[in-house]
Short mmCIF file of C-alpha atoms in Angstrom, two decimals:
data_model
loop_
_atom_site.label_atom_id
_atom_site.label_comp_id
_atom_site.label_asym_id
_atom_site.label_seq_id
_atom_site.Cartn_x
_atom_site.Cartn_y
_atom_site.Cartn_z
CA UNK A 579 91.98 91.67 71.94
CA UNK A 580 91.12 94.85 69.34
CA UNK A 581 92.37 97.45 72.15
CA UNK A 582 95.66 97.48 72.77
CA UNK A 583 95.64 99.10 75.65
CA UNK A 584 92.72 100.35 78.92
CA UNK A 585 92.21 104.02 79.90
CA UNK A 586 93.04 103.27 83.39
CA UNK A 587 97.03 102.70 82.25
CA UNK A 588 97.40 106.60 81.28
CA UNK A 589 100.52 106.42 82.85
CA UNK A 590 103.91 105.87 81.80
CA UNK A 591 104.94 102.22 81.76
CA UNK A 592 108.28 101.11 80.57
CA UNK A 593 110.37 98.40 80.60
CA UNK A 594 113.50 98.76 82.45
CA UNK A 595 116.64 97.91 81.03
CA UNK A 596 118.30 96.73 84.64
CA UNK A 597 120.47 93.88 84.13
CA UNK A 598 119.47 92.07 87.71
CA UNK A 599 119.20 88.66 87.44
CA UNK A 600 117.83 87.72 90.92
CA UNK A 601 115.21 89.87 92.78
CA UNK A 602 114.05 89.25 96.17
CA UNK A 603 110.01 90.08 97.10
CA UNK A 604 108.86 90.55 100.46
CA UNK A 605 105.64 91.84 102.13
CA UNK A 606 107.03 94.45 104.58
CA UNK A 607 104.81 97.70 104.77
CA UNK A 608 107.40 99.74 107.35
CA UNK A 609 104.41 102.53 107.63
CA UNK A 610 100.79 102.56 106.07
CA UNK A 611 100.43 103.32 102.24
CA UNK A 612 97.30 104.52 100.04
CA UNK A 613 97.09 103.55 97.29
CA UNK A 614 94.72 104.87 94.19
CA UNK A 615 92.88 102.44 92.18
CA UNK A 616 92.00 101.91 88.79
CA UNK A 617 90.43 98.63 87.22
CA UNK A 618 88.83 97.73 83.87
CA UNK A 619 86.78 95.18 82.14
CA UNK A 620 86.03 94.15 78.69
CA UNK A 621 83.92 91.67 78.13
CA UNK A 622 83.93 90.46 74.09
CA UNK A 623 82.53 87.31 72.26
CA UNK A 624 82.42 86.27 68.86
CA UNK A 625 79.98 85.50 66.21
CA UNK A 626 79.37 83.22 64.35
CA UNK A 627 81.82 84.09 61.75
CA UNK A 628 84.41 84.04 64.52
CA UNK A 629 84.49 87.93 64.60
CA UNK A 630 85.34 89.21 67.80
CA UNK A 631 82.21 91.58 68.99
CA UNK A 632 82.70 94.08 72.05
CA UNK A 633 80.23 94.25 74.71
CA UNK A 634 80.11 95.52 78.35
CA UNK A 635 83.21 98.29 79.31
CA UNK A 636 83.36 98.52 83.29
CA UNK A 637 85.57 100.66 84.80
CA UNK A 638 86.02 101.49 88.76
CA UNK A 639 87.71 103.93 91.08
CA UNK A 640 88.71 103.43 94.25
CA UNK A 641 90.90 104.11 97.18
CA UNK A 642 92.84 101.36 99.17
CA UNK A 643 95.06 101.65 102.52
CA UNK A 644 97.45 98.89 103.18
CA UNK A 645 98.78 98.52 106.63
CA UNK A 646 100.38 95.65 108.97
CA UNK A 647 99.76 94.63 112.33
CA UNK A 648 101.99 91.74 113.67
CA UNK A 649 102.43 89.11 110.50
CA UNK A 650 98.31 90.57 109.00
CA UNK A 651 98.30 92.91 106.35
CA UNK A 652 95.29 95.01 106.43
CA UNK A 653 93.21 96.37 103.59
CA UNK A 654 90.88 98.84 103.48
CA UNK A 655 89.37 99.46 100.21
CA UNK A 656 87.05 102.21 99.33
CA UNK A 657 84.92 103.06 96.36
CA UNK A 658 85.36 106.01 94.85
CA UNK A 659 83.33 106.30 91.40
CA UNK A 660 82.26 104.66 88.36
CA UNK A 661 82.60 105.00 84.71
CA UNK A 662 81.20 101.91 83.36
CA UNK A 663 79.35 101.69 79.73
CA UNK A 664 77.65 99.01 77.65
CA UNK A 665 74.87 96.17 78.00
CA UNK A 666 75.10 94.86 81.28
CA UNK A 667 77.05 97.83 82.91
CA UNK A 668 75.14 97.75 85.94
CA UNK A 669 74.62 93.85 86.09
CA UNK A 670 77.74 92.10 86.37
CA UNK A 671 78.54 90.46 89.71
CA UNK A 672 82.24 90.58 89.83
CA UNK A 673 82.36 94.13 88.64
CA UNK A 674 79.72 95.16 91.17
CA UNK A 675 81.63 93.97 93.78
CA UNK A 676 84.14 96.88 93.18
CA UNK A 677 81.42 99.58 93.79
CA UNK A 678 80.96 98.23 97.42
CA UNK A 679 81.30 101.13 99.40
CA UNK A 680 83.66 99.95 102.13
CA UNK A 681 85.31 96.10 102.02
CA UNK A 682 88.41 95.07 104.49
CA UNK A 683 90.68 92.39 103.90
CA UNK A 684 92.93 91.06 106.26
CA UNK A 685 95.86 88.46 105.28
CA UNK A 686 99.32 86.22 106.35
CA UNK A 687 101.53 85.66 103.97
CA UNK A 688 99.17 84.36 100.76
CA UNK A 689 96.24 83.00 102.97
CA UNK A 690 93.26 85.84 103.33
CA UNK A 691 92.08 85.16 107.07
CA UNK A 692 88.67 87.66 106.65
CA UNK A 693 87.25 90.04 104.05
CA UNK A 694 84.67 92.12 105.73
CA UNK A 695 82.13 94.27 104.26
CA UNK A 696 81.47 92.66 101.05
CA UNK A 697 78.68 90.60 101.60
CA UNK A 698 76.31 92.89 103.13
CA UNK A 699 77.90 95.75 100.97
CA UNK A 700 77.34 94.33 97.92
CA UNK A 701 73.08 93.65 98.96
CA UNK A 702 72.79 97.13 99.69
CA UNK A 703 74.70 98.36 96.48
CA UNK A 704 72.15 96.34 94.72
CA UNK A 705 69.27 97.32 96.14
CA UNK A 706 70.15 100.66 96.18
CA UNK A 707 70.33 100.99 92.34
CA UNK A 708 67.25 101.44 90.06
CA UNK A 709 67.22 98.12 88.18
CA UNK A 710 63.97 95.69 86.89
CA UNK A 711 62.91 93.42 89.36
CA UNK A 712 63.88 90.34 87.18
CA UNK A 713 67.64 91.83 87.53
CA UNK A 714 67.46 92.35 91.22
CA UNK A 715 66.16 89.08 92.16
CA UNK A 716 69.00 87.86 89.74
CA UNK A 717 71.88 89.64 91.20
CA UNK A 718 71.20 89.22 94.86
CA UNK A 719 71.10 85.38 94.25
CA UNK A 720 72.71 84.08 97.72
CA UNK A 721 74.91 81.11 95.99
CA UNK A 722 76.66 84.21 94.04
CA UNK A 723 78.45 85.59 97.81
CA UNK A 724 80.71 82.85 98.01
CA UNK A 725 81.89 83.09 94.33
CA UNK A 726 82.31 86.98 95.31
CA UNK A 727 84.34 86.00 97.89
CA UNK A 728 86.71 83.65 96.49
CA UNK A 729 87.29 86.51 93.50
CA UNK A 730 88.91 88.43 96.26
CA UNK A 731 90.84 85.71 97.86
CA UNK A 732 91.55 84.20 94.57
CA UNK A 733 93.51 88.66 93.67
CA UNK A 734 95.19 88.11 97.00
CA UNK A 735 96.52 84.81 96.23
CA UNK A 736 98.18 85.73 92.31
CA UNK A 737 99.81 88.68 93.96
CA UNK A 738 101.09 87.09 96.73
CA UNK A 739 102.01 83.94 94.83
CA UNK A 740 105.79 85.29 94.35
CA UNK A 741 108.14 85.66 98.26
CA UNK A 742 111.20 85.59 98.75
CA UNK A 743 114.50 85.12 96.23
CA UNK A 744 113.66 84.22 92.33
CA UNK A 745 115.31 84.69 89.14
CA UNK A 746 114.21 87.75 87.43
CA UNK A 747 113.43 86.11 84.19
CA UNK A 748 112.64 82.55 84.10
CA UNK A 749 110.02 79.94 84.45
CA UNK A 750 109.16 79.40 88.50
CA UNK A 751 106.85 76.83 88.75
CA UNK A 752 109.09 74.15 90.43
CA UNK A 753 110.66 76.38 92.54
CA UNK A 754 107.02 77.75 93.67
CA UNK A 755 106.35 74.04 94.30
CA UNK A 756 109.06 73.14 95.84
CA UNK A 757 108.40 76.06 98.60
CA UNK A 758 104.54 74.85 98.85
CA UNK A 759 103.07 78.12 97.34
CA UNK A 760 101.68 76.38 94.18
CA UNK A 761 99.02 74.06 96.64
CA UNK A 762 96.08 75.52 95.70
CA UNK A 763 92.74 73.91 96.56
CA UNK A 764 90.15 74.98 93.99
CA UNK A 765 92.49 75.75 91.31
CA UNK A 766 95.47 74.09 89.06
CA UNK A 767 98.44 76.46 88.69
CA UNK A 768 99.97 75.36 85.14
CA UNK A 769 102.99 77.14 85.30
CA UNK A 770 104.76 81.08 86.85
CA UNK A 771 106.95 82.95 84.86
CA UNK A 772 108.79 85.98 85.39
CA UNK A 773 109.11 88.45 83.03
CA UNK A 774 111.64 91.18 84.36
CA UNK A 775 111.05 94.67 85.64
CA UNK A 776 108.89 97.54 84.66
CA UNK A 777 109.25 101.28 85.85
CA UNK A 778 105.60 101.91 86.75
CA UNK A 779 104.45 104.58 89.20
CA UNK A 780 107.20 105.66 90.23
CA UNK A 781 108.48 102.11 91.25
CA UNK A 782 110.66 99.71 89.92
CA UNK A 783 107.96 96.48 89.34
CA UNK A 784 108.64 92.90 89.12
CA UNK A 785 106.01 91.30 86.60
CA UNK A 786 105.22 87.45 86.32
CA UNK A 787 102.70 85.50 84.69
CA UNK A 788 100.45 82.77 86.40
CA UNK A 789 99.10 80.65 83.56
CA UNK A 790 95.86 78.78 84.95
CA UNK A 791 92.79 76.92 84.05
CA UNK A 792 89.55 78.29 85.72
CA UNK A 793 85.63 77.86 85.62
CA UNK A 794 83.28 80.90 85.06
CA UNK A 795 81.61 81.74 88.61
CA UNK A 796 78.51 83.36 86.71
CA UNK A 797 77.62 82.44 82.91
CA UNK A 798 74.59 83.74 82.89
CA UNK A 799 75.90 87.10 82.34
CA UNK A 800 78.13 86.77 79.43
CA UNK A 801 75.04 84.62 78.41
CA UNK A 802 73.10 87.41 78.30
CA UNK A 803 75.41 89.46 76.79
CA UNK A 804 76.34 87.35 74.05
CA UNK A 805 72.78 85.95 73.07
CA UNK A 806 70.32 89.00 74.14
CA UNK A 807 72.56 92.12 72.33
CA UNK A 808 72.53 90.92 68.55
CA UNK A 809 75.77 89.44 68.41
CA UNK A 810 74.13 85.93 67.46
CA UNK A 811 70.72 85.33 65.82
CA UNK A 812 67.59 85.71 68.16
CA UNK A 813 66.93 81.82 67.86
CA UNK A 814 69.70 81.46 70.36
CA UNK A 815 67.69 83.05 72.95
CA UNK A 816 66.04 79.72 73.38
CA UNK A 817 69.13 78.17 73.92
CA UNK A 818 69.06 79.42 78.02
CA UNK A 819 69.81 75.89 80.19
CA UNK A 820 73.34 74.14 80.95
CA UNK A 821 75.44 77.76 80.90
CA UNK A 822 78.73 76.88 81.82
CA UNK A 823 81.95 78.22 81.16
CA UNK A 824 86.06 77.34 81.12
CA UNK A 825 89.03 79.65 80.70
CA UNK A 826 92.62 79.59 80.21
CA UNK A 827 93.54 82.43 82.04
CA UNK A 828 97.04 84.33 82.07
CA UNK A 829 97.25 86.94 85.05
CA UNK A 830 99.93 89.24 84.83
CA UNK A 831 101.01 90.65 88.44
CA UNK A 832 103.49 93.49 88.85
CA UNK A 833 104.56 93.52 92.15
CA UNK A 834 106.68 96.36 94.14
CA UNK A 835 109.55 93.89 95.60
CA UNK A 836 110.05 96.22 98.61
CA UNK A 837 106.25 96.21 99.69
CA UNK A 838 104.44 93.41 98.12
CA UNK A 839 101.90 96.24 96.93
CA UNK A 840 101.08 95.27 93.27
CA UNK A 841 102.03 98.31 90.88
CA UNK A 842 99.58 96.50 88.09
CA UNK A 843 97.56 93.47 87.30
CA UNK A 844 96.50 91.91 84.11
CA UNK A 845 93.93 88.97 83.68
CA UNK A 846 93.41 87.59 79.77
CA UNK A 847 90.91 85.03 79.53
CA UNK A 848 89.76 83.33 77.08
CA UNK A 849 86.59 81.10 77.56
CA UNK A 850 84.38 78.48 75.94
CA UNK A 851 81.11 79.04 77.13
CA UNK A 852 78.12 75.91 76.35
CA UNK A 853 74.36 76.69 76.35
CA UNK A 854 71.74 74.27 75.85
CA UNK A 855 67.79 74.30 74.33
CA UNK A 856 65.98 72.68 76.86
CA UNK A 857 63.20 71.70 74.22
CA UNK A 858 65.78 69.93 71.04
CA UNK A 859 68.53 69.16 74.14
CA UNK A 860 70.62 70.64 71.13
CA UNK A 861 74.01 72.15 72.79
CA UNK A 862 76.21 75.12 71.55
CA UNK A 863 78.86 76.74 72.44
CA UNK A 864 80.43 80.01 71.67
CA UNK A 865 83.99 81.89 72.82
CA UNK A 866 84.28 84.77 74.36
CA UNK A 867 87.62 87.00 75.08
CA UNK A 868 88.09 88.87 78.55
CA UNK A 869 90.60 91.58 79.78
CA UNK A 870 90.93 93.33 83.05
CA UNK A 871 93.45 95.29 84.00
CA UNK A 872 93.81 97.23 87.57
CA UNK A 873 96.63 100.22 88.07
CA UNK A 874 97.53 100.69 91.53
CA UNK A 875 98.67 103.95 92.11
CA UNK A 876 100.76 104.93 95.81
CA UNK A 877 99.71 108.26 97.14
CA UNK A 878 102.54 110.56 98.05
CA UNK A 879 102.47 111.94 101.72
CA UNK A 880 100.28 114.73 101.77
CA UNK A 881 98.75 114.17 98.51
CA UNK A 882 95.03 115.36 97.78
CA UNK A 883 94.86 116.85 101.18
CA UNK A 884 93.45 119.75 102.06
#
């Protein structure tokens, strides 16, 4: 990726130098906590001289409050405001989702037992914004609200991949397996690897890496983006059946050991995406390069109050 690094991470990140070898991570939230949040989206593909070419730039604000009742940990997310820019700024599914205005998730352990809000949220986000009809119709597509949901379940499940004692640097993956946390329905886990500590937000951050294989819940968009805003010749326009896409994905969680509240998260993906001209039957694909990052920042007591 050209940028080295997203607006939302204007804070101070640095490794620490701590010499613990062993780090234990549990989910115990002794009193509610807001937290601010910041997440970011680029959305690249490449031409066809294998340049990389920058497209869509979302960006999201919101506020979340984390709380626990019994073994559920509550979360109430709020959106706050957007800064998005680019082609299909207004039009991406998964980036919509984060302007919902109110979505609740509720959780044991790794396993998300309701998210609330979201579906009907989302309809009325869309059809409150001014948009073509073409792009309305497109967007409030009903097959897309179970994708929307698994995105959230699937951000519950990398953070709260990691409980209990690991090594602090060091691949986890049979360990993980061993303790059942790597048996994953819809998706194949290659390997988890921590990576040491990092002083972020005030916190002292465990970060690991899932490394994962995934499929693309909505190619049309990235489609459109890469075929519709001269990044390839206007021929491939025609090319518009078969979209289908497949990443290898590494997301980066840095997790608060004390809490389980992530301080950061960090998804690179990197996709081949096929496209098809339902006329020749002739089939293309292209590559594309995505990187979201989210900063969660945790509210000290009285802070922004009146």
């Amino acid at each position: 990726m050209k940028l080295k690094s997203l607006l939302c991470l204007g804070a101070l990140v640095a490794f620490c130098g701590c010499d613990d070898t062993r780090v234990t991570i549990s989910y115990d939230l002794k009193a509610p906590v807001d937290v601010e949040l910041c997440t970011q989206t680029y959305f690249a593909t490449y031409d066809l001289e294998n340049e990389e070419q920058m497209g869509t730039i979302t960006k999201t604000f919101g506020v979340l409050n984390y709380s626990k009742v019994g073994d559920t940990i509550k979360v109430k997310r709020n959106y706050s405001i957007d800064a998005s820019q680019g082609y299909l700024k207004n039009y991406m599914p998964s980036e919509l989702a984060w302007r919902v205005k109110e979505v609740n998730l509720s959780a044991v352990d790794r396993n998300v037992t309701s998210i609330e809000g979201l579906s009907d949220g989302y309809d009325s986000l869309v059809h409150s914004m001014p948009m073509p009809k073409r792009w309305r119709d497109q967007l409030l597509n009903p097959d897309y609200k179970p994708h929307l949901v698994r995105a959230e379940k699937h951000r519950w499940e990398m953070d709260h991949l990691v409980v209990g004692e690991v090594p602090a640097n060091a691949d986890i993956t049979q360990l993980l397996k061993d303790r059942g946390r790597l048996n994953f329905a819809l998706i194949q886990v290659d390997s988890v690897v921590t990576k040491g500590y990092q002083n972020l937000d005030r916190r002292k951050c465990l970060w690991y890496n899932v490394y994962l294989h995934e499929k693309e819940s909505f190619p049309y968009y990235i489609w459109e983006q890469h075929v519709n805003s001269k990044i390839v010749p206007e021929k491939f326009m025609a090319y518009n059946t078969g979209l289908s896409a497949e990443y290898d994905t590494e997301f980066g969680v840095a997790i608060d050991p004390t809490t389980g509240i992530p301080c950061q998260e960090r998804e690179v993906r990197k996709g081949v995406h096929t496209m098809v001209n339902p006329t020749t039957k002739d089939t293309v694909t292209f590559k594309s390069h995505i990187l979201s990052e989210r900063l969660y920042t945790v509210k000290k007591p009285g802070e922004n109050e009146e």
